[in-house]
Amino acid sequence: MSTTQIAAALYQLQQLDFDLERISNEQQAVATSLQDNSVLQQLRAEQKTAQQQLQAALQTQRSAEWTLEDLGRRLKAQEQRLYSGVVKNPKELKALEQEILHLRLQQDNQEEKTLEAMDASDSMQEKVERVSTELRQAEEARATQSAAMLARRDQLEARRNELQARREQLVTRLDAGLLTRYDNIRRTRQGRAVSKVEQGSCQWCRVILTPSELQRVRTSTELQTCSNCGRILYYDR
Ligand SMILES: [Zn+2]
């Protein structure tokens, strides 16, 4: 291989490594989002809390209804006593009337409480339904999203294998010392070891090459590096 061919192969290797890096990043993102169930978990927790609150509201409502029924029974019994004429003593009669009045007030009061409890149950019921609908929709969306994500994961895996195979093939054509040099420059220079020469400049750092540097890049039997950024220069004629 000529020096230019070697530089071209290294440049190609760099492109492959760049694509592999991008694929690896996306694979990571896909894996993370496949594992991320936080939205569903939150909605499930909300649904559970709402269901518990609904049970509590229904309990409060039932208890208010029982109290109201009890007051109704007591009131009816006292009214029956009053109208039956059994109580004749004016003082007792007065006390009975007072008690009936008191029970009626309590009944009114309890009716209001019962209505409030029913309202509270109704709105909790609505909340449970709302959250359940939201959860169902989120589960459906998640299923669609997961299917797309799994397809993308397979696609990325196939692409990665393909690039990896091309890389292995390319690497067999380059000698070990050169690959070590490539890896070292990559490590210390933001993952880019090779820079193209474009319109007489290093494409990476934009420094303008002198005519003699340009000449060496084109004709030397040694790989040339940029005097400014240290990357291997590749002249693509
Ligand atoms: Zn440079």
PDB file of C-alpha atoms and ligand atoms in Angstrom:
ATOM      1  CA  MET A   1       0.000   0.000   0.000  1.00  0.00           C
ATOM      2  CA  SER A   2       1.200   3.496  -0.778  1.00  0.00           C
ATOM      3  CA  THR A   3       1.270   6.098   1.975  1.00  0.00           C
ATOM      4  CA  THR A   4      -1.793   7.761   0.483  1.00  0.00           C
ATOM      5  CA  GLN A   5      -3.599   4.440   0.466  1.00  0.00           C
ATOM      6  CA  ILE A   6      -2.656   3.883   4.098  1.00  0.00           C
ATOM      7  CA  ALA A   7      -3.922   7.349   5.034  1.00  0.00           C
ATOM      8  CA  ALA A   8      -7.110   6.614   3.084  1.00  0.00           C
ATOM      9  CA  ALA A   9      -7.554   3.320   4.934  1.00  0.00           C
ATOM     10  CA  LEU A  10      -7.037   5.064   8.281  1.00  0.00           C
ATOM     11  CA  TYR A  11      -9.546   7.695   7.299  1.00  0.00           C
ATOM     12  CA  GLN A  12     -12.027   4.965   6.383  1.00  0.00           C
ATOM     13  CA  LEU A  13     -11.316   3.272   9.700  1.00  0.00           C
ATOM     14  CA  GLN A  14     -12.053   6.537  11.458  1.00  0.00           C
ATOM     15  CA  GLN A  15     -15.381   6.846   9.627  1.00  0.00           C
ATOM     16  CA  LEU A  16     -16.275   3.323  10.698  1.00  0.00           C
ATOM     17  CA  ASP A  17     -15.299   4.041  14.286  1.00  0.00           C
ATOM     18  CA  PHE A  18     -17.332   7.230  14.207  1.00  0.00           C
ATOM     19  CA  ASP A  19     -20.417   5.333  12.944  1.00  0.00           C
ATOM     20  CA  LEU A  20     -19.868   2.561  15.486  1.00  0.00           C
ATOM     21  CA  GLU A  21     -19.680   5.141  18.239  1.00  0.00           C
ATOM     22  CA  ARG A  22     -22.940   6.737  17.114  1.00  0.00           C
ATOM     23  CA  ILE A  23     -24.628   3.352  16.955  1.00  0.00           C
ATOM     24  CA  SER A  24     -23.360   2.445  20.392  1.00  0.00           C
ATOM     25  CA  ASN A  25     -24.745   5.713  21.812  1.00  0.00           C
ATOM     26  CA  GLU A  26     -28.118   5.092  20.241  1.00  0.00           C
ATOM     27  CA  GLN A  27     -28.127   1.496  21.471  1.00  0.00           C
ATOM     28  CA  GLN A  28     -27.567   2.826  24.955  1.00  0.00           C
ATOM     29  CA  ALA A  29     -30.419   5.305  24.598  1.00  0.00           C
ATOM     30  CA  VAL A  30     -32.763   2.613  23.257  1.00  0.00           C
ATOM     31  CA  ALA A  31     -31.877   0.244  26.099  1.00  0.00           C
ATOM     32  CA  THR A  32     -32.439   2.982  28.664  1.00  0.00           C
ATOM     33  CA  SER A  33     -35.789   3.947  27.267  1.00  0.00           C
ATOM     34  CA  LEU A  34     -36.878   0.296  26.993  1.00  0.00           C
ATOM     35  CA  GLN A  35     -36.179  -0.054  30.701  1.00  0.00           C
ATOM     36  CA  ASP A  36     -37.766   3.223  31.689  1.00  0.00           C
ATOM     37  CA  ASN A  37     -41.214   2.505  33.106  1.00  0.00           C
ATOM     38  CA  SER A  38     -41.418   5.593  35.282  1.00  0.00           C
ATOM     39  CA  VAL A  39     -44.536   7.079  33.645  1.00  0.00           C
ATOM     40  CA  LEU A  40     -46.496   3.838  34.021  1.00  0.00           C
ATOM     41  CA  GLN A  41     -45.251   3.319  37.547  1.00  0.00           C
ATOM     42  CA  GLN A  42     -46.353   6.783  38.543  1.00  0.00           C
ATOM     43  CA  LEU A  43     -49.804   6.335  37.010  1.00  0.00           C
ATOM     44  CA  ARG A  44     -50.200   2.942  38.695  1.00  0.00           C
ATOM     45  CA  ALA A  45     -49.313   4.505  42.031  1.00  0.00           C
ATOM     46  CA  GLU A  46     -51.805   7.320  41.394  1.00  0.00           C
ATOM     47  CA  GLN A  47     -54.502   4.816  40.498  1.00  0.00           C
ATOM     48  CA  LYS A  48     -53.865   2.834  43.668  1.00  0.00           C
ATOM     49  CA  THR A  49     -54.015   5.940  45.849  1.00  0.00           C
ATOM     50  CA  ALA A  50     -57.231   7.096  44.148  1.00  0.00           C
ATOM     51  CA  GLN A  51     -58.805   3.668  44.675  1.00  0.00           C
ATOM     52  CA  GLN A  52     -57.893   3.730  48.355  1.00  0.00           C
ATOM     53  CA  GLN A  53     -59.304   7.234  48.688  1.00  0.00           C
ATOM     54  CA  LEU A  54     -62.506   6.103  46.967  1.00  0.00           C
ATOM     55  CA  GLN A  55     -62.883   3.200  49.414  1.00  0.00           C
ATOM     56  CA  ALA A  56     -62.430   5.602  52.319  1.00  0.00           C
ATOM     57  CA  ALA A  57     -64.979   8.046  50.838  1.00  0.00           C
ATOM     58  CA  LEU A  58     -67.508   5.243  50.324  1.00  0.00           C
ATOM     59  CA  GLN A  59     -66.998   4.123  53.919  1.00  0.00           C
ATOM     60  CA  THR A  60     -67.614   7.678  55.153  1.00  0.00           C
ATOM     61  CA  GLN A  61     -70.719   7.899  52.975  1.00  0.00           C
ATOM     62  CA  ARG A  62     -72.149   4.586  54.279  1.00  0.00           C
ATOM     63  CA  SER A  63     -71.531   5.610  57.842  1.00  0.00           C
ATOM     64  CA  ALA A  64     -73.264   8.977  57.241  1.00  0.00           C
ATOM     65  CA  GLU A  65     -76.219   7.154  55.668  1.00  0.00           C
ATOM     66  CA  TRP A  66     -76.530   4.800  58.643  1.00  0.00           C
ATOM     67  CA  THR A  67     -76.478   7.710  61.071  1.00  0.00           C
ATOM     68  CA  LEU A  68     -79.173   9.432  59.009  1.00  0.00           C
ATOM     69  CA  GLU A  69     -81.347   6.315  58.961  1.00  0.00           C
ATOM     70  CA  ASP A  70     -80.912   5.915  62.674  1.00  0.00           C
ATOM     71  CA  LEU A  71     -81.967   9.529  63.280  1.00  0.00           C
ATOM     72  CA  GLY A  72     -84.977   8.969  61.016  1.00  0.00           C
ATOM     73  CA  ARG A  73     -86.043   5.923  63.024  1.00  0.00           C
ATOM     74  CA  ARG A  74     -85.638   7.709  66.335  1.00  0.00           C
ATOM     75  CA  LEU A  75     -87.563  10.742  65.081  1.00  0.00           C
ATOM     76  CA  LYS A  76     -90.388   8.569  63.766  1.00  0.00           C
ATOM     77  CA  ALA A  77     -90.662   6.746  67.075  1.00  0.00           C
ATOM     78  CA  GLN A  78     -90.844   9.969  69.073  1.00  0.00           C
ATOM     79  CA  GLU A  79     -93.365  11.465  66.668  1.00  0.00           C
ATOM     80  CA  GLN A  80     -95.520   8.353  67.006  1.00  0.00           C
ATOM     81  CA  ARG A  81     -95.366   8.743  70.775  1.00  0.00           C
ATOM     82  CA  LEU A  82     -96.393  12.392  70.464  1.00  0.00           C
ATOM     83  CA  TYR A  83     -99.341  11.718  68.159  1.00  0.00           C
ATOM     84  CA  SER A  84    -100.472   8.542  69.884  1.00  0.00           C
ATOM     85  CA  GLY A  85    -101.592  10.602  72.883  1.00  0.00           C
ATOM     86  CA  VAL A  86     -99.824   8.304  75.355  1.00  0.00           C
ATOM     87  CA  VAL A  87     -97.924  11.224  76.852  1.00  0.00           C
ATOM     88  CA  LYS A  88    -100.348  13.477  78.690  1.00  0.00           C
ATOM     89  CA  ASN A  89     -98.268  15.174  81.320  1.00  0.00           C
ATOM     90  CA  PRO A  90     -97.600  18.753  79.991  1.00  0.00           C
ATOM     91  CA  LYS A  91     -94.050  18.746  81.266  1.00  0.00           C
ATOM     92  CA  GLU A  92     -93.273  15.412  79.590  1.00  0.00           C
ATOM     93  CA  LEU A  93     -95.083  16.566  76.480  1.00  0.00           C
ATOM     94  CA  LYS A  94     -92.966  19.686  76.368  1.00  0.00           C
ATOM     95  CA  ALA A  95     -89.797  17.619  76.776  1.00  0.00           C
ATOM     96  CA  LEU A  96     -90.935  15.271  73.990  1.00  0.00           C
ATOM     97  CA  GLU A  97     -91.612  18.192  71.667  1.00  0.00           C
ATOM     98  CA  GLN A  98     -88.168  19.579  72.483  1.00  0.00           C
ATOM     99  CA  GLU A  99     -86.566  16.266  71.689  1.00  0.00           C
ATOM    100  CA  ILE A 100     -88.410  15.983  68.383  1.00  0.00           C
ATOM    101  CA  LEU A 101     -87.261  19.466  67.483  1.00  0.00           C
ATOM    102  CA  HIS A 102     -83.721  18.571  68.399  1.00  0.00           C
ATOM    103  CA  LEU A 103     -83.843  15.348  66.363  1.00  0.00           C
ATOM    104  CA  ARG A 104     -85.178  17.262  63.340  1.00  0.00           C
ATOM    105  CA  LEU A 105     -82.277  19.678  63.548  1.00  0.00           C
ATOM    106  CA  GLN A 106     -79.871  16.777  63.814  1.00  0.00           C
ATOM    107  CA  GLN A 107     -81.548  15.102  60.860  1.00  0.00           C
ATOM    108  CA  ASP A 108     -81.204  18.235  58.698  1.00  0.00           C
ATOM    109  CA  ASN A 109     -77.615  18.477  59.690  1.00  0.00           C
ATOM    110  CA  GLN A 110     -76.973  14.819  58.938  1.00  0.00           C
ATOM    111  CA  GLU A 111     -78.714  15.072  55.575  1.00  0.00           C
ATOM    112  CA  GLU A 112     -76.275  17.771  54.602  1.00  0.00           C
ATOM    113  CA  LYS A 113     -73.316  15.707  55.771  1.00  0.00           C
ATOM    114  CA  THR A 114     -74.593  12.699  53.838  1.00  0.00           C
ATOM    115  CA  LEU A 115     -74.943  14.751  50.660  1.00  0.00           C
ATOM    116  CA  GLU A 116     -71.431  16.059  51.094  1.00  0.00           C
ATOM    117  CA  ALA A 117     -70.134  12.522  51.593  1.00  0.00           C
ATOM    118  CA  MET A 118     -71.949  11.415  48.425  1.00  0.00           C
ATOM    119  CA  ASP A 119     -70.402  14.290  46.486  1.00  0.00           C
ATOM    120  CA  ALA A 120     -66.965  13.341  47.778  1.00  0.00           C
ATOM    121  CA  SER A 121     -67.487   9.706  46.720  1.00  0.00           C
ATOM    122  CA  ASP A 122     -68.667  10.802  43.290  1.00  0.00           C
ATOM    123  CA  SER A 123     -65.647  12.969  42.675  1.00  0.00           C
ATOM    124  CA  MET A 124     -63.310  10.213  43.905  1.00  0.00           C
ATOM    125  CA  GLN A 125     -65.070   7.812  41.551  1.00  0.00           C
ATOM    126  CA  GLU A 126     -64.474  10.255  38.703  1.00  0.00           C
ATOM    127  CA  LYS A 127     -60.835  10.557  39.667  1.00  0.00           C
ATOM    128  CA  VAL A 128     -60.375   6.770  39.690  1.00  0.00           C
ATOM    129  CA  GLU A 129     -61.933   6.583  36.227  1.00  0.00           C
ATOM    130  CA  ARG A 130     -59.826   9.449  34.916  1.00  0.00           C
ATOM    131  CA  VAL A 131     -56.561   7.990  36.207  1.00  0.00           C
ATOM    132  CA  SER A 132     -57.514   4.518  34.952  1.00  0.00           C
ATOM    133  CA  THR A 133     -58.192   5.897  31.470  1.00  0.00           C
ATOM    134  CA  GLU A 134     -54.880   7.746  31.526  1.00  0.00           C
ATOM    135  CA  LEU A 135     -53.096   4.584  32.624  1.00  0.00           C
ATOM    136  CA  ARG A 136     -54.739   2.517  29.903  1.00  0.00           C
ATOM    137  CA  GLN A 137     -53.728   5.069  27.258  1.00  0.00           C
ATOM    138  CA  ALA A 138     -50.199   5.246  28.613  1.00  0.00           C
ATOM    139  CA  GLU A 139     -49.962   1.440  28.523  1.00  0.00           C
ATOM    140  CA  GLU A 140     -51.111   1.389  24.920  1.00  0.00           C
ATOM    141  CA  ALA A 141     -48.676   4.132  23.954  1.00  0.00           C
ATOM    142  CA  ARG A 142     -45.921   2.300  25.785  1.00  0.00           C
ATOM    143  CA  ALA A 143     -46.661  -0.942  23.934  1.00  0.00           C
ATOM    144  CA  THR A 144     -46.488   0.832  20.567  1.00  0.00           C
ATOM    145  CA  GLN A 145     -43.327   2.630  21.577  1.00  0.00           C
ATOM    146  CA  SER A 146     -41.694  -0.541  22.861  1.00  0.00           C
ATOM    147  CA  ALA A 147     -42.436  -2.382  19.632  1.00  0.00           C
ATOM    148  CA  ALA A 148     -40.825   0.428  17.624  1.00  0.00           C
ATOM    149  CA  MET A 149     -37.893   0.493  20.007  1.00  0.00           C
ATOM    150  CA  LEU A 150     -37.337  -3.259  19.754  1.00  0.00           C
ATOM    151  CA  ALA A 151     -37.370  -3.009  15.964  1.00  0.00           C
ATOM    152  CA  ARG A 152     -34.836  -0.175  16.141  1.00  0.00           C
ATOM    153  CA  ARG A 153     -32.701  -2.230  18.528  1.00  0.00           C
ATOM    154  CA  ASP A 154     -32.541  -5.090  16.011  1.00  0.00           C
ATOM    155  CA  GLN A 155     -31.761  -2.655  13.210  1.00  0.00           C
ATOM    156  CA  LEU A 156     -28.904  -1.112  15.184  1.00  0.00           C
ATOM    157  CA  GLU A 157     -27.536  -4.515  16.090  1.00  0.00           C
ATOM    158  CA  ALA A 158     -27.510  -5.592  12.443  1.00  0.00           C
ATOM    159  CA  ARG A 159     -25.849  -2.341  11.381  1.00  0.00           C
ATOM    160  CA  ARG A 160     -23.264  -2.657  14.124  1.00  0.00           C
ATOM    161  CA  ASN A 161     -22.375  -6.215  13.059  1.00  0.00           C
ATOM    162  CA  GLU A 162     -22.032  -5.089   9.481  1.00  0.00           C
ATOM    163  CA  LEU A 163     -19.739  -2.179  10.376  1.00  0.00           C
ATOM    164  CA  GLN A 164     -17.779  -4.347  12.758  1.00  0.00           C
ATOM    165  CA  ALA A 165     -17.156  -6.896   9.996  1.00  0.00           C
ATOM    166  CA  ARG A 166     -15.998  -4.144   7.653  1.00  0.00           C
ATOM    167  CA  ARG A 167     -13.731  -2.809  10.351  1.00  0.00           C
ATOM    168  CA  GLU A 168     -12.156  -6.204  10.977  1.00  0.00           C
ATOM    169  CA  GLN A 169     -11.537  -6.632   7.294  1.00  0.00           C
ATOM    170  CA  LEU A 170      -9.944  -3.202   7.041  1.00  0.00           C
ATOM    171  CA  VAL A 171      -7.791  -3.708  10.108  1.00  0.00           C
ATOM    172  CA  THR A 172      -6.212  -6.875   8.695  1.00  0.00           C
ATOM    173  CA  ARG A 173      -4.755  -4.703   5.916  1.00  0.00           C
ATOM    174  CA  LEU A 174      -3.020  -2.344   8.355  1.00  0.00           C
ATOM    175  CA  ASP A 175      -0.002  -3.145  10.481  1.00  0.00           C
ATOM    176  CA  ALA A 176      -0.189  -3.309  14.253  1.00  0.00           C
ATOM    177  CA  GLY A 177       2.168  -0.387  14.901  1.00  0.00           C
ATOM    178  CA  LEU A 178       0.062   1.854  12.741  1.00  0.00           C
ATOM    179  CA  LEU A 179      -3.111   0.820  14.534  1.00  0.00           C
ATOM    180  CA  THR A 180      -1.510   1.549  17.884  1.00  0.00           C
ATOM    181  CA  ARG A 181      -0.527   4.970  16.618  1.00  0.00           C
ATOM    182  CA  TYR A 182      -4.059   5.548  15.331  1.00  0.00           C
ATOM    183  CA  ASP A 183      -5.550   4.520  18.699  1.00  0.00           C
ATOM    184  CA  ASN A 184      -3.146   6.730  20.643  1.00  0.00           C
ATOM    185  CA  ILE A 185      -3.902   9.814  18.561  1.00  0.00           C
ATOM    186  CA  ARG A 186      -7.639   9.088  18.810  1.00  0.00           C
ATOM    187  CA  ARG A 187      -7.448   8.801  22.574  1.00  0.00           C
ATOM    188  CA  THR A 188      -5.710  12.117  23.024  1.00  0.00           C
ATOM    189  CA  ARG A 189      -7.518  14.064  20.301  1.00  0.00           C
ATOM    190  CA  GLN A 190     -11.278  13.846  20.802  1.00  0.00           C
ATOM    191  CA  GLY A 191     -11.553  10.487  19.053  1.00  0.00           C
ATOM    192  CA  ARG A 192     -10.306  11.812  15.715  1.00  0.00           C
ATOM    193  CA  ALA A 193      -6.869  10.668  14.582  1.00  0.00           C
ATOM    194  CA  VAL A 194      -7.052  11.505  10.893  1.00  0.00           C
ATOM    195  CA  SER A 195      -7.844  14.802   9.234  1.00  0.00           C
ATOM    196  CA  LYS A 196      -8.471  15.416   5.579  1.00  0.00           C
ATOM    197  CA  VAL A 197      -6.564  18.072   3.704  1.00  0.00           C
ATOM    198  CA  GLU A 198      -9.097  20.375   2.145  1.00  0.00           C
ATOM    199  CA  GLN A 199      -8.191  23.360  -0.019  1.00  0.00           C
ATOM    200  CA  GLY A 200      -4.694  23.312   1.406  1.00  0.00           C
ATOM    201  CA  SER A 201      -5.869  23.262   5.049  1.00  0.00           C
ATOM    202  CA  CYS A 202      -6.234  20.697   7.805  1.00  0.00           C
ATOM    203  CA  GLN A 203      -9.972  20.019   7.829  1.00  0.00           C
ATOM    204  CA  TRP A 204     -10.005  19.552  11.577  1.00  0.00           C
ATOM    205  CA  CYS A 205      -8.129  22.611  12.852  1.00  0.00           C
ATOM    206  CA  ARG A 206      -8.215  24.738   9.702  1.00  0.00           C
ATOM    207  CA  VAL A 207      -4.517  25.526   9.789  1.00  0.00           C
ATOM    208  CA  ILE A 208      -3.160  26.306   6.318  1.00  0.00           C
ATOM    209  CA  LEU A 209      -0.399  23.969   5.174  1.00  0.00           C
ATOM    210  CA  THR A 210       2.747  25.425   3.634  1.00  0.00           C
ATOM    211  CA  PRO A 211       3.490  24.408   0.027  1.00  0.00           C
ATOM    212  CA  SER A 212       6.265  22.105   1.193  1.00  0.00           C
ATOM    213  CA  GLU A 213       3.996  20.462   3.792  1.00  0.00           C
ATOM    214  CA  LEU A 214       1.377  19.929   1.109  1.00  0.00           C
ATOM    215  CA  GLN A 215       4.004  18.452  -1.117  1.00  0.00           C
ATOM    216  CA  ARG A 216       5.106  16.022   1.594  1.00  0.00           C
ATOM    217  CA  VAL A 217       1.521  14.935   2.294  1.00  0.00           C
ATOM    218  CA  ARG A 218       1.120  14.104  -1.361  1.00  0.00           C
ATOM    219  CA  THR A 219       4.441  12.428  -2.050  1.00  0.00           C
ATOM    220  CA  SER A 220       6.230  11.374   1.133  1.00  0.00           C
ATOM    221  CA  THR A 221       6.592   7.726   2.006  1.00  0.00           C
ATOM    222  CA  GLU A 222       5.955   8.652   5.647  1.00  0.00           C
ATOM    223  CA  LEU A 223       2.567   9.570   7.041  1.00  0.00           C
ATOM    224  CA  GLN A 224       2.433  13.320   7.692  1.00  0.00           C
ATOM    225  CA  THR A 225       0.775  14.921  10.692  1.00  0.00           C
ATOM    226  CA  CYS A 226      -0.713  18.383  11.060  1.00  0.00           C
ATOM    227  CA  SER A 227       1.825  20.756  12.607  1.00  0.00           C
ATOM    228  CA  ASN A 228      -0.954  22.364  14.624  1.00  0.00           C
ATOM    229  CA  CYS A 229      -3.318  19.610  15.845  1.00  0.00           C
ATOM    230  CA  GLY A 230      -1.070  16.577  15.393  1.00  0.00           C
ATOM    231  CA  ARG A 231      -3.580  14.528  13.414  1.00  0.00           C
ATOM    232  CA  ILE A 232      -2.515  12.274  10.548  1.00  0.00           C
ATOM    233  CA  LEU A 233      -3.162  14.119   7.325  1.00  0.00           C
ATOM    234  CA  TYR A 234      -5.046  12.455   4.524  1.00  0.00           C
ATOM    235  CA  TYR A 235      -4.904  13.965   1.082  1.00  0.00           C
ATOM    236  CA  ASP A 236      -7.881  12.922  -1.012  1.00  0.00           C
ATOM    237  CA  ARG A 237      -7.084  13.811  -4.585  1.00  0.00           C
TER     238      ARG A 237
HETATM  239 ZN    ZN B   1      -4.818  20.158  12.145  1.00  0.00          ZN
END
